[in-house]
CSV table of C-alpha atoms in Angstrom, one decimal:
chain,number,residue,atom,x,y,z
A,1,UNK,CA,-7.8,3.1,-23.7
A,2,UNK,CA,-9.4,6.3,-22.4
A,3,UNK,CA,-8.3,8.3,-19.4
A,4,UNK,CA,-9.3,11.6,-18.1
A,5,UNK,CA,-6.9,14.2,-16.6
A,6,UNK,CA,-7.3,17.4,-14.7
A,7,UNK,CA,-4.5,19.9,-15.2
A,8,UNK,CA,-4.3,22.3,-12.3
A,9,UNK,CA,-4.4,25.9,-13.3
A,10,UNK,CA,-1.5,26.9,-11.0
A,11,UNK,CA,0.9,24.1,-12.0
A,12,UNK,CA,3.3,23.9,-15.0
A,13,UNK,CA,3.6,20.9,-17.2
A,14,UNK,CA,6.6,22.3,-18.9
A,15,UNK,CA,9.0,19.7,-17.5
A,16,UNK,CA,6.9,16.9,-18.9
A,17,UNK,CA,8.5,17.3,-22.3
A,18,UNK,CA,11.8,16.4,-20.8
A,19,UNK,CA,10.4,13.7,-18.6
A,20,UNK,CA,8.6,12.0,-21.4
A,21,UNK,CA,11.1,12.6,-24.2
A,22,UNK,CA,11.5,8.8,-24.7
A,23,UNK,CA,7.7,8.3,-24.9
A,24,UNK,CA,6.8,10.4,-27.9
A,25,UNK,CA,3.4,8.8,-28.3
A,26,UNK,CA,2.1,10.5,-25.2
A,27,UNK,CA,4.3,13.5,-25.0
A,28,UNK,CA,2.5,16.8,-24.2
A,29,UNK,CA,3.3,19.0,-27.2
A,30,UNK,CA,2.6,22.2,-25.4
A,31,UNK,CA,2.4,23.5,-21.8
A,32,UNK,CA,0.3,25.7,-19.6
A,33,UNK,CA,2.1,28.8,-18.4
A,34,UNK,CA,2.4,28.5,-14.6
A,35,UNK,CA,2.5,32.3,-14.3
A,36,UNK,CA,-1.0,32.6,-15.5
A,37,UNK,CA,-3.7,32.6,-12.9
A,38,UNK,CA,-6.1,31.1,-15.4
A,39,UNK,CA,-5.2,29.5,-18.8
A,40,UNK,CA,-6.3,31.5,-21.7
A,41,UNK,CA,-8.3,30.1,-24.6
A,42,UNK,CA,-5.2,30.3,-26.7
A,43,UNK,CA,-3.2,28.2,-24.2
A,44,UNK,CA,-6.0,25.7,-23.9
A,45,UNK,CA,-6.2,25.2,-27.6
A,46,UNK,CA,-2.4,24.6,-27.7
A,47,UNK,CA,-2.4,21.9,-25.1
A,48,UNK,CA,-2.2,18.6,-26.9
A,49,UNK,CA,-1.2,15.0,-26.6
A,50,UNK,CA,0.3,13.3,-29.6
A,51,UNK,CA,-1.8,10.1,-29.0
A,52,UNK,CA,-5.1,11.8,-29.6
A,53,UNK,CA,-6.9,14.5,-27.7
A,54,UNK,CA,-10.6,13.8,-27.8
A,55,UNK,CA,-11.8,16.7,-25.8
A,56,UNK,CA,-10.3,19.8,-24.1
A,57,UNK,CA,-12.7,21.6,-21.7
A,58,UNK,CA,-12.1,24.7,-19.6
A,59,UNK,CA,-13.7,24.1,-16.2
A,60,UNK,CA,-15.4,26.8,-14.1
A,61,UNK,CA,-12.6,26.9,-11.6
A,62,UNK,CA,-10.1,27.6,-14.4
A,63,UNK,CA,-8.6,24.1,-14.6
A,64,UNK,CA,-8.4,22.2,-17.9
A,65,UNK,CA,-10.0,18.9,-18.5
A,66,UNK,CA,-8.4,16.7,-21.2
A,67,UNK,CA,-9.9,13.5,-22.5
A,68,UNK,CA,-7.1,11.4,-24.0
A,69,UNK,CA,-7.2,8.3,-26.2
A,70,UNK,CA,-4.1,6.3,-27.0
A,71,UNK,CA,-3.2,2.8,-28.2
A,72,UNK,CA,-0.2,2.2,-25.9
A,73,UNK,CA,-1.7,1.7,-22.5
A,74,UNK,CA,1.5,1.1,-20.7
A,75,UNK,CA,3.1,4.3,-21.9
A,76,UNK,CA,0.1,6.3,-21.1
A,77,UNK,CA,0.1,4.7,-17.6
A,78,UNK,CA,3.7,5.7,-17.2
A,79,UNK,CA,2.7,9.2,-18.2
A,80,UNK,CA,0.0,9.2,-15.6
A,81,UNK,CA,2.2,8.3,-12.7
A,82,UNK,CA,4.4,11.3,-13.6
A,83,UNK,CA,1.4,13.6,-13.5
A,84,UNK,CA,1.2,14.1,-9.7
A,85,UNK,CA,4.5,15.9,-9.7
A,86,UNK,CA,3.2,18.5,-12.2
A,87,UNK,CA,-0.3,19.1,-10.8
A,88,UNK,CA,-2.2,16.8,-13.1
A,89,UNK,CA,-4.8,14.7,-11.3
A,90,UNK,CA,-6.4,11.6,-12.7
A,91,UNK,CA,-10.0,10.8,-12.2
A,92,UNK,CA,-10.3,7.4,-10.5
A,93,UNK,CA,-14.0,6.6,-11.1
A,94,UNK,CA,-16.9,7.3,-13.5
A,95,UNK,CA,-18.4,10.6,-12.3
A,96,UNK,CA,-21.8,11.8,-13.6
A,97,UNK,CA,-20.1,13.9,-16.3
A,98,UNK,CA,-18.8,10.8,-18.0
A,99,UNK,CA,-21.1,8.4,-19.9
A,100,UNK,CA,-21.0,6.0,-22.7
A,101,UNK,CA,-21.6,8.8,-25.2
A,102,UNK,CA,-18.2,10.2,-24.3
A,103,UNK,CA,-16.5,7.2,-25.8
A,104,UNK,CA,-15.6,7.5,-29.5
A,105,UNK,CA,-18.0,5.7,-31.9
A,106,UNK,CA,-15.2,3.4,-33.0
A,107,UNK,CA,-14.8,2.1,-29.4
A,108,UNK,CA,-18.5,1.8,-28.4
A,109,UNK,CA,-19.1,-1.6,-29.9
A,110,UNK,CA,-16.2,-3.0,-27.9
A,111,UNK,CA,-17.7,-2.0,-24.6
A,112,UNK,CA,-19.2,-5.0,-22.7
A,113,UNK,CA,-22.0,-2.9,-21.3
A,114,UNK,CA,-23.1,-2.1,-24.9
A,115,UNK,CA,-23.0,-5.7,-25.9
A,116,UNK,CA,-25.1,-6.4,-22.8
A,117,UNK,CA,-27.7,-3.7,-23.8
A,118,UNK,CA,-27.7,-5.1,-27.3
A,119,UNK,CA,-28.5,-8.6,-26.0
A,120,UNK,CA,-31.4,-7.1,-24.1
A,121,UNK,CA,-32.9,-5.3,-27.0
A,122,UNK,CA,-32.4,-8.1,-29.6
A,123,UNK,CA,-33.4,-11.1,-27.6
A,124,UNK,CA,-37.1,-10.9,-26.8
A,125,UNK,CA,-36.9,-14.3,-25.1
A,126,UNK,CA,-34.8,-12.8,-22.4
A,127,UNK,CA,-36.7,-9.7,-21.7
A,128,UNK,CA,-39.6,-7.9,-23.3
A,129,UNK,CA,-39.1,-4.9,-25.6
A,130,UNK,CA,-40.9,-2.5,-23.3
A,131,UNK,CA,-38.4,-3.1,-20.5
A,132,UNK,CA,-35.4,-2.9,-22.9
A,133,UNK,CA,-36.6,0.5,-24.1
A,134,UNK,CA,-36.5,1.8,-20.6
A,135,UNK,CA,-32.7,1.3,-20.5
A,136,UNK,CA,-30.7,4.1,-21.9
A,137,UNK,CA,-26.9,4.2,-22.5
A,138,UNK,CA,-26.3,6.5,-19.5
A,139,UNK,CA,-24.6,4.9,-16.5
A,140,UNK,CA,-27.2,6.2,-14.1
A,141,UNK,CA,-30.1,4.9,-16.1
A,142,UNK,CA,-28.5,1.5,-16.4
A,143,UNK,CA,-27.9,1.4,-12.7
A,144,UNK,CA,-31.4,2.5,-11.8
A,145,UNK,CA,-32.9,-0.2,-14.1
A,146,UNK,CA,-30.7,-2.9,-12.5
A,147,UNK,CA,-31.8,-2.1,-8.9
A,148,UNK,CA,-35.4,-1.7,-9.9
A,149,UNK,CA,-35.5,-5.0,-11.9
A,150,UNK,CA,-33.3,-7.1,-9.7
A,151,UNK,CA,-34.5,-10.5,-10.9
A,152,UNK,CA,-34.3,-9.6,-14.6
A,153,UNK,CA,-30.9,-8.0,-14.2
A,154,UNK,CA,-29.1,-10.8,-12.4
A,155,UNK,CA,-30.7,-13.5,-14.6
A,156,UNK,CA,-29.3,-11.6,-17.7
A,157,UNK,CA,-25.9,-11.3,-16.1
A,158,UNK,CA,-25.8,-15.1,-15.6
A,159,UNK,CA,-26.7,-15.6,-19.3
A,160,UNK,CA,-24.6,-12.8,-20.7
A,161,UNK,CA,-21.4,-13.8,-18.9
A,162,UNK,CA,-22.0,-17.5,-19.8
A,163,UNK,CA,-21.7,-18.9,-16.3
A,164,UNK,CA,-21.3,-22.7,-16.5
A,165,UNK,CA,-23.9,-24.4,-14.3
A,166,UNK,CA,-27.7,-24.6,-13.8
A,167,UNK,CA,-29.2,-21.3,-12.5
A,168,UNK,CA,-32.6,-22.9,-11.7
A,169,UNK,CA,-36.0,-21.5,-12.4
A,170,UNK,CA,-36.1,-19.1,-9.4
A,171,UNK,CA,-33.7,-16.1,-9.5
A,172,UNK,CA,-34.2,-14.7,-6.1
A,173,UNK,CA,-36.4,-14.8,-3.0
A,174,UNK,CA,-37.1,-12.3,-0.2
A,175,UNK,CA,-35.1,-9.8,-2.2
A,176,UNK,CA,-36.4,-6.9,-0.1
A,177,UNK,CA,-34.9,-8.4,3.1
A,178,UNK,CA,-31.1,-7.9,3.3
A,179,UNK,CA,-30.4,-10.6,5.8
A,180,UNK,CA,-32.8,-13.2,4.4
A,181,UNK,CA,-32.5,-12.5,0.7
A,182,UNK,CA,-31.2,-15.4,-1.4
A,183,UNK,CA,-30.1,-15.3,-5.0
A,184,UNK,CA,-30.4,-18.3,-7.3
A,185,UNK,CA,-31.6,-20.6,-4.5
A,186,UNK,CA,-31.8,-23.5,-7.0
A,187,UNK,CA,-28.5,-22.7,-8.7
A,188,UNK,CA,-25.7,-25.4,-9.1
A,189,UNK,CA,-22.2,-24.7,-10.2
A,190,UNK,CA,-18.5,-25.1,-9.4
A,191,UNK,CA,-16.2,-22.0,-9.1
A,192,UNK,CA,-13.0,-23.7,-10.3
A,193,UNK,CA,-14.8,-25.1,-13.4
A,194,UNK,CA,-15.9,-21.6,-14.4
A,195,UNK,CA,-12.4,-20.1,-14.0
A,196,UNK,CA,-10.6,-22.9,-15.7
A,197,UNK,CA,-12.8,-23.0,-18.8
A,198,UNK,CA,-11.1,-22.8,-22.2
A,199,UNK,CA,-7.9,-24.6,-21.2
A,200,UNK,CA,-5.8,-23.6,-24.2
A,201,UNK,CA,-2.2,-22.4,-24.6
A,202,UNK,CA,-3.0,-18.8,-24.0
A,203,UNK,CA,-1.4,-17.1,-20.9
A,204,UNK,CA,-3.2,-17.5,-17.6
A,205,UNK,CA,-0.6,-16.3,-15.0
A,206,UNK,CA,2.6,-14.3,-15.3
A,207,UNK,CA,4.3,-13.9,-12.0
A,208,UNK,CA,7.2,-11.7,-10.9
A,209,UNK,CA,9.3,-11.5,-7.7
A,210,UNK,CA,11.4,-8.5,-6.6
A,211,UNK,CA,14.6,-10.4,-7.1
A,212,UNK,CA,13.9,-10.8,-10.8
A,213,UNK,CA,12.4,-14.3,-10.8
A,214,UNK,CA,9.5,-14.8,-13.2
A,215,UNK,CA,7.3,-17.6,-14.4
A,216,UNK,CA,4.4,-18.2,-16.7
A,217,UNK,CA,1.5,-20.6,-16.8
A,218,UNK,CA,-0.9,-21.2,-19.7
A,219,UNK,CA,-4.6,-21.8,-19.0
A,220,UNK,CA,-4.0,-25.5,-19.9
A,221,UNK,CA,-1.1,-25.8,-17.5
A,222,UNK,CA,-3.1,-24.1,-14.7
A,223,UNK,CA,-6.0,-26.5,-15.2
A,224,UNK,CA,-3.7,-29.5,-15.2
A,225,UNK,CA,-1.9,-28.5,-12.0
A,226,UNK,CA,-5.2,-27.6,-10.3
A,227,UNK,CA,-6.9,-30.9,-11.0
A,228,UNK,CA,-3.8,-32.8,-9.9
A,229,UNK,CA,-3.7,-31.0,-6.6
A,230,UNK,CA,-7.5,-31.5,-6.3
A,231,UNK,CA,-6.9,-35.2,-6.8
A,232,UNK,CA,-4.3,-35.1,-4.0
A,233,UNK,CA,-6.7,-33.3,-1.7
A,234,UNK,CA,-9.4,-35.8,-2.4
A,235,UNK,CA,-7.0,-38.7,-1.6
A,236,UNK,CA,-6.4,-37.0,1.8
A,237,UNK,CA,-10.1,-37.0,2.5
A,238,UNK,CA,-10.9,-33.4,1.7
A,239,UNK,CA,-14.5,-32.9,0.8
A,240,UNK,CA,-17.1,-30.2,0.3
A,241,UNK,CA,-17.2,-27.8,3.2
A,242,UNK,CA,-13.7,-28.6,4.6
A,243,UNK,CA,-11.3,-25.7,5.0
A,244,UNK,CA,-8.0,-25.4,3.2
A,245,UNK,CA,-5.7,-22.5,4.3
A,246,UNK,CA,-2.7,-20.8,2.7
A,247,UNK,CA,0.0,-18.8,4.5
A,248,UNK,CA,1.6,-17.8,1.2
A,249,UNK,CA,3.1,-15.1,-1.0
A,250,UNK,CA,1.4,-13.8,-4.1
A,251,UNK,CA,2.4,-16.6,-6.4
A,252,UNK,CA,0.9,-19.2,-8.7
A,253,UNK,CA,1.0,-22.0,-6.1
A,254,UNK,CA,-1.5,-19.9,-4.0
A,255,UNK,CA,-3.9,-19.7,-6.9
A,256,UNK,CA,-3.6,-23.4,-7.6
A,257,UNK,CA,-4.3,-24.2,-4.0
A,258,UNK,CA,-7.5,-22.1,-4.0
A,259,UNK,CA,-8.8,-23.5,-7.3
A,260,UNK,CA,-8.0,-27.1,-6.2
A,261,UNK,CA,-10.0,-26.6,-3.0
A,262,UNK,CA,-12.9,-25.0,-4.8
A,263,UNK,CA,-12.9,-27.8,-7.4
A,264,UNK,CA,-13.9,-30.1,-4.5
A,265,UNK,CA,-16.3,-27.6,-2.9
A,266,UNK,CA,-13.9,-27.0,0.0
A,267,UNK,CA,-13.6,-23.5,1.5
A,268,UNK,CA,-10.4,-21.5,1.0
A,269,UNK,CA,-8.8,-18.9,3.3
A,270,UNK,CA,-5.4,-17.2,3.1
A,271,UNK,CA,-3.0,-15.0,5.0
A,272,UNK,CA,0.0,-13.4,3.2
A,273,UNK,CA,3.5,-14.4,4.3
A,274,UNK,CA,4.1,-11.0,6.0
A,275,UNK,CA,1.5,-11.8,8.7
A,276,UNK,CA,2.9,-12.5,12.1
A,277,UNK,CA,2.5,-15.7,14.0
A,278,UNK,CA,-0.3,-14.4,16.2
A,279,UNK,CA,-2.2,-12.9,13.3
A,280,UNK,CA,-2.2,-16.2,11.4
A,281,UNK,CA,-3.3,-18.2,14.4
A,282,UNK,CA,-6.0,-15.7,15.4
A,283,UNK,CA,-7.6,-16.2,12.0
A,284,UNK,CA,-7.1,-19.8,11.1
A,285,UNK,CA,-7.9,-21.3,14.5
A,286,UNK,CA,-11.5,-20.0,14.2
A,287,UNK,CA,-12.1,-22.0,11.0
A,288,UNK,CA,-10.4,-25.3,11.9
A,289,UNK,CA,-8.6,-26.1,8.6
A,290,UNK,CA,-7.6,-29.6,7.7
A,291,UNK,CA,-4.9,-28.5,5.2
A,292,UNK,CA,-2.3,-25.8,5.4
A,293,UNK,CA,-0.1,-24.7,2.5
A,294,UNK,CA,2.7,-22.4,3.5
A,295,UNK,CA,6.0,-21.1,2.1
A,296,UNK,CA,9.4,-21.5,3.8
A,297,UNK,CA,10.0,-17.7,3.4
A,298,UNK,CA,9.6,-14.7,1.2
A,299,UNK,CA,11.5,-11.6,0.0
A,300,UNK,CA,10.8,-8.0,0.8
A,301,UNK,CA,12.9,-4.9,0.2
A,302,UNK,CA,16.0,-6.9,-0.6
A,303,UNK,CA,15.8,-9.1,2.5
A,304,UNK,CA,15.0,-12.8,2.9
A,305,UNK,CA,12.4,-13.4,5.7
A,306,UNK,CA,12.4,-17.1,6.7
A,307,UNK,CA,9.1,-18.6,7.8
A,308,UNK,CA,10.2,-22.1,8.8
A,309,UNK,CA,9.8,-21.6,12.5
A,310,UNK,CA,6.4,-20.0,12.1
A,311,UNK,CA,5.2,-22.9,10.1
A,312,UNK,CA,6.3,-25.3,12.8
A,313,UNK,CA,4.6,-23.2,15.5
A,314,UNK,CA,1.3,-22.9,13.5
A,315,UNK,CA,1.2,-26.6,12.8
A,316,UNK,CA,1.4,-27.2,16.6
A,317,UNK,CA,-1.2,-24.6,17.5
A,318,UNK,CA,-3.8,-25.6,14.9
A,319,UNK,CA,-5.0,-29.0,16.3
A,320,UNK,CA,-7.4,-29.5,13.3
A,321,UNK,CA,-4.6,-29.7,10.8
A,322,UNK,CA,-4.1,-33.1,9.1
A,323,UNK,CA,-1.5,-32.2,6.5
A,324,UNK,CA,1.0,-29.4,5.9
A,325,UNK,CA,2.5,-28.7,2.5
A,326,UNK,CA,5.5,-26.4,2.2
A,327,UNK,CA,6.4,-24.4,-0.9
A,328,UNK,CA,10.2,-24.0,-1.1
A,329,UNK,CA,9.9,-20.4,-2.4
A,330,UNK,CA,13.3,-19.2,-1.2
A,331,UNK,CA,16.6,-20.8,-0.5
A,332,UNK,CA,16.8,-21.5,3.3
A,333,UNK,CA,19.1,-23.4,5.6
A,334,UNK,CA,16.3,-24.1,8.0
A,335,UNK,CA,14.9,-27.7,7.9
A,336,UNK,CA,11.3,-28.3,6.9
A,337,UNK,CA,11.7,-32.1,6.4
A,338,UNK,CA,8.8,-32.8,8.8
A,339,UNK,CA,6.4,-31.5,6.2
A,340,UNK,CA,5.6,-32.6,2.6
A,341,UNK,CA,6.9,-30.6,-0.3
A,342,UNK,CA,4.2,-28.9,-2.3
A,343,UNK,CA,5.4,-30.3,-5.6
A,344,UNK,CA,4.5,-33.8,-4.5
A,345,UNK,CA,0.8,-33.0,-5.2
A,346,UNK,CA,1.5,-32.9,-8.9
A,347,UNK,CA,2.3,-36.6,-8.9
A,348,UNK,CA,-1.3,-37.4,-8.0
A,349,UNK,CA,-4.0,-38.6,-10.4
A,350,UNK,CA,-6.1,-35.6,-11.5
A,351,UNK,CA,-9.6,-35.0,-10.2
A,352,UNK,CA,-12.0,-36.5,-12.8
A,353,UNK,CA,-15.2,-34.5,-12.0
A,354,UNK,CA,-15.8,-31.1,-10.4
A,355,UNK,CA,-18.1,-31.2,-7.4
A,356,UNK,CA,-21.3,-29.3,-8.1
A,357,UNK,CA,-22.2,-27.0,-5.3
A,358,UNK,CA,-25.2,-24.8,-4.4
A,359,UNK,CA,-24.9,-21.1,-5.5
A,360,UNK,CA,-24.9,-20.0,-1.9
A,361,UNK,CA,-22.4,-22.5,-0.5
A,362,UNK,CA,-19.3,-20.9,0.9
A,363,UNK,CA,-16.2,-20.3,-1.3
A,364,UNK,CA,-14.0,-18.0,0.8
A,365,UNK,CA,-13.5,-17.0,4.4
A,366,UNK,CA,-11.8,-13.6,4.6
A,367,UNK,CA,-11.3,-11.6,7.8
A,368,UNK,CA,-11.8,-8.2,9.2
A,369,UNK,CA,-8.6,-6.3,10.2
A,370,UNK,CA,-8.6,-7.3,13.8
A,371,UNK,CA,-8.4,-3.7,15.1
A,372,UNK,CA,-11.3,-4.3,17.6
A,373,UNK,CA,-10.4,-7.7,19.0
A,374,UNK,CA,-9.8,-10.9,17.1
A,375,UNK,CA,-10.4,-10.7,13.3
A,376,UNK,CA,-14.0,-11.6,12.4
A,377,UNK,CA,-14.8,-14.2,9.8
A,378,UNK,CA,-16.5,-13.0,6.6
A,379,UNK,CA,-17.9,-15.7,4.4
A,380,UNK,CA,-18.4,-15.2,0.6
A,381,UNK,CA,-20.5,-17.6,-1.5
A,382,UNK,CA,-19.4,-19.5,-4.6
A,383,UNK,CA,-22.0,-18.0,-6.9
A,384,UNK,CA,-22.1,-14.6,-5.3
A,385,UNK,CA,-18.3,-14.1,-5.8
A,386,UNK,CA,-18.4,-15.5,-9.4
A,387,UNK,CA,-21.3,-13.5,-10.7
A,388,UNK,CA,-20.4,-10.2,-8.9
A,389,UNK,CA,-16.8,-10.4,-10.1
A,390,UNK,CA,-18.0,-11.2,-13.6
A,391,UNK,CA,-20.2,-8.1,-13.6
A,392,UNK,CA,-17.4,-5.9,-12.3
A,393,UNK,CA,-14.7,-7.3,-14.7
A,394,UNK,CA,-16.9,-7.2,-17.8
A,395,UNK,CA,-18.7,-3.9,-17.2
A,396,UNK,CA,-16.7,-1.8,-14.8
A,397,UNK,CA,-13.3,-2.7,-16.3
A,398,UNK,CA,-14.5,-3.9,-19.7
A,399,UNK,CA,-12.0,-6.8,-19.4
A,400,UNK,CA,-11.9,-9.1,-22.4
A,401,UNK,CA,-10.3,-12.4,-23.5
A,402,UNK,CA,-6.5,-12.5,-23.5
A,403,UNK,CA,-6.2,-9.0,-22.0
A,404,UNK,CA,-3.8,-8.7,-19.0
A,405,UNK,CA,-4.7,-7.3,-15.6
A,406,UNK,CA,-2.1,-6.3,-13.0
A,407,UNK,CA,-3.3,-5.5,-9.5
A,408,UNK,CA,-0.6,-4.9,-6.8
A,409,UNK,CA,-1.9,-6.9,-3.8
A,410,UNK,CA,-1.2,-9.8,-1.5
A,411,UNK,CA,-3.3,-12.8,-0.8
A,412,UNK,CA,-4.1,-11.3,2.7
A,413,UNK,CA,-6.3,-8.7,1.0
A,414,UNK,CA,-9.7,-9.3,-0.7
A,415,UNK,CA,-8.4,-7.7,-3.8
A,416,UNK,CA,-6.4,-10.8,-4.4
A,417,UNK,CA,-9.6,-12.8,-4.6
A,418,UNK,CA,-11.0,-10.1,-7.0
A,419,UNK,CA,-7.9,-10.3,-9.2
A,420,UNK,CA,-7.9,-14.1,-9.5
A,421,UNK,CA,-11.6,-13.9,-10.3
A,422,UNK,CA,-10.8,-12.2,-13.6
A,423,UNK,CA,-9.6,-15.5,-15.0
A,424,UNK,CA,-13.3,-16.1,-15.6
A,425,UNK,CA,-13.1,-13.6,-18.5
A,426,UNK,CA,-10.4,-15.8,-20.2
A,427,UNK,CA,-8.0,-12.9,-19.5
A,428,UNK,CA,-4.6,-13.3,-17.8
A,429,UNK,CA,-3.3,-11.9,-14.5
A,430,UNK,CA,0.0,-10.5,-13.5
A,431,UNK,CA,1.3,-11.4,-10.0
A,432,UNK,CA,4.0,-9.5,-8.1
A,433,UNK,CA,5.6,-10.5,-4.8
A,434,UNK,CA,7.8,-8.1,-2.9
A,435,UNK,CA,8.2,-4.5,-2.2
A,436,UNK,CA,6.7,-2.2,-4.9
A,437,UNK,CA,9.6,0.2,-4.4
A,438,UNK,CA,12.5,-2.3,-4.7
A,439,UNK,CA,15.0,-2.0,-6.3
A,440,UNK,CA,13.5,1.4,-7.3
A,441,UNK,CA,10.2,3.3,-7.2
A,442,UNK,CA,9.6,2.6,-10.9
A,443,UNK,CA,9.8,-1.2,-10.5
A,444,UNK,CA,6.1,-1.9,-10.9
A,445,UNK,CA,5.8,0.3,-13.9
A,446,UNK,CA,8.7,-1.5,-15.6
A,447,UNK,CA,6.9,-4.8,-15.0
A,448,UNK,CA,3.7,-3.4,-16.4
A,449,UNK,CA,5.6,-2.3,-19.5
A,450,UNK,CA,7.5,-5.5,-19.9
A,451,UNK,CA,4.2,-7.5,-19.6
A,452,UNK,CA,2.3,-5.2,-21.8
A,453,UNK,CA,-0.6,-5.0,-19.4
A,454,UNK,CA,-4.0,-3.7,-20.4
A,455,UNK,CA,-5.2,-2.8,-16.9
A,456,UNK,CA,-2.9,-1.8,-14.1
A,457,UNK,CA,-4.4,-1.1,-10.7
A,458,UNK,CA,-2.7,-0.2,-7.5
A,459,UNK,CA,-3.4,1.6,-4.2
A,460,UNK,CA,0.0,2.4,-2.6
A,461,UNK,CA,0.1,4.7,0.4
A,462,UNK,CA,1.8,8.0,-0.2
A,463,UNK,CA,5.3,8.2,1.3
A,464,UNK,CA,8.4,10.2,0.6
A,465,UNK,CA,10.2,10.2,-1.7
A,466,UNK,CA,7.9,8.2,-4.0
A,467,UNK,CA,4.6,10.0,-3.5
A,468,UNK,CA,4.3,10.5,-7.3
A,469,UNK,CA,3.7,6.8,-7.7
A,470,UNK,CA,0.9,6.7,-5.1
A,471,UNK,CA,-2.0,7.2,-7.6
A,472,UNK,CA,-5.0,5.2,-8.7
A,473,UNK,CA,-7.0,5.6,-11.9
A,474,UNK,CA,-9.6,4.0,-14.0
A,475,UNK,CA,-8.7,2.5,-17.4
A,476,UNK,CA,-11.4,2.1,-20.0
A,477,UNK,CA,-10.2,-0.5,-22.5
């Protein structure tokens, strides 16, 4: 793991030694004197991290830039969230100063982007040597080549990421016209089939709730449950193009519902359980779903919020609904007997064959915020989501098999779709449902440490008294 830190010239890191006394691996061994207007060369040379300081640079404005490498990602992450209090700021993206050459030689071979470049240079059947020589190991050069060689780049991404399906002979058409451009017009694939490949006993999902509940699913268990639910959906007449909606917390049942729908070529859309009645209806009535999966309630900040009445109202308002499934997520005295229990779907015969779809067929319907009238539908294609997420997870995050990714989100935000898409990399995902600050502001960090996550991403609004946790940063694994 490599992170980059900026240590402000007018802030002291003296207190970090006390704060991090139980995390010796990443403890700052020296400090910058806050009384100095500008760190001296001697001070800069003393600043160190017991993990491994790769580079210490004095910046023109007097700040100190430290490039840190360490093995224990969680402990370094915990260190980072303490940094805001002490004037240490974390870079959250790859700026022009950072490139592949900044990575230690021992780590370079592990980067997916380097494996990708190696595939280009070694496999003449994919691309000719002249083009491969044009690509350097600088991020800007790679990007420029990708946008100037669109057909070659996306064809290579399909092959390199090992998408299961038939990409066809034509990679793109009318690529210069944004509204009319079409990628892989002959492509055929199934989204669920690609995410559920390699159904072994390795971890797929680990989920947590603010009250302490936790659960795990292996890749094999996830596939089995998905195909049984897909079989149930098929028995109810759900087919390619039908809409399946979820009014759900961030839990495994939501993911199973999405994958089961996509296994049949149906279209999935979701609202998180904290959406109000009007917000749900404004979205779902536009797309006329046949199936609704909802939870009887959820927990937030130590409180139980019942959703039984909302489910009843939604079922009456959405005339297109044919079936409603309810997940008994919390204990409630409210009756939901009029609706089927979600667990009944697992008694069905599993779907035997995935439904092959066109690359540009719809997968998701997400929505705009609704700040200027009713929320607007935004449709994402099956192949577009799969290949774009594959590129981002493999190259931007450098995610690999059996690594764990934790993104604090809900299924009402498109980052949930992005998180779930990482299953394609044969990695596992961490789900959390509830307040990020309950029972305390360190709660998510404790989960990250307990789960031994490799990538932890969060965008939490700054608010007193927990502003020190409201940071985002990039992790290069």
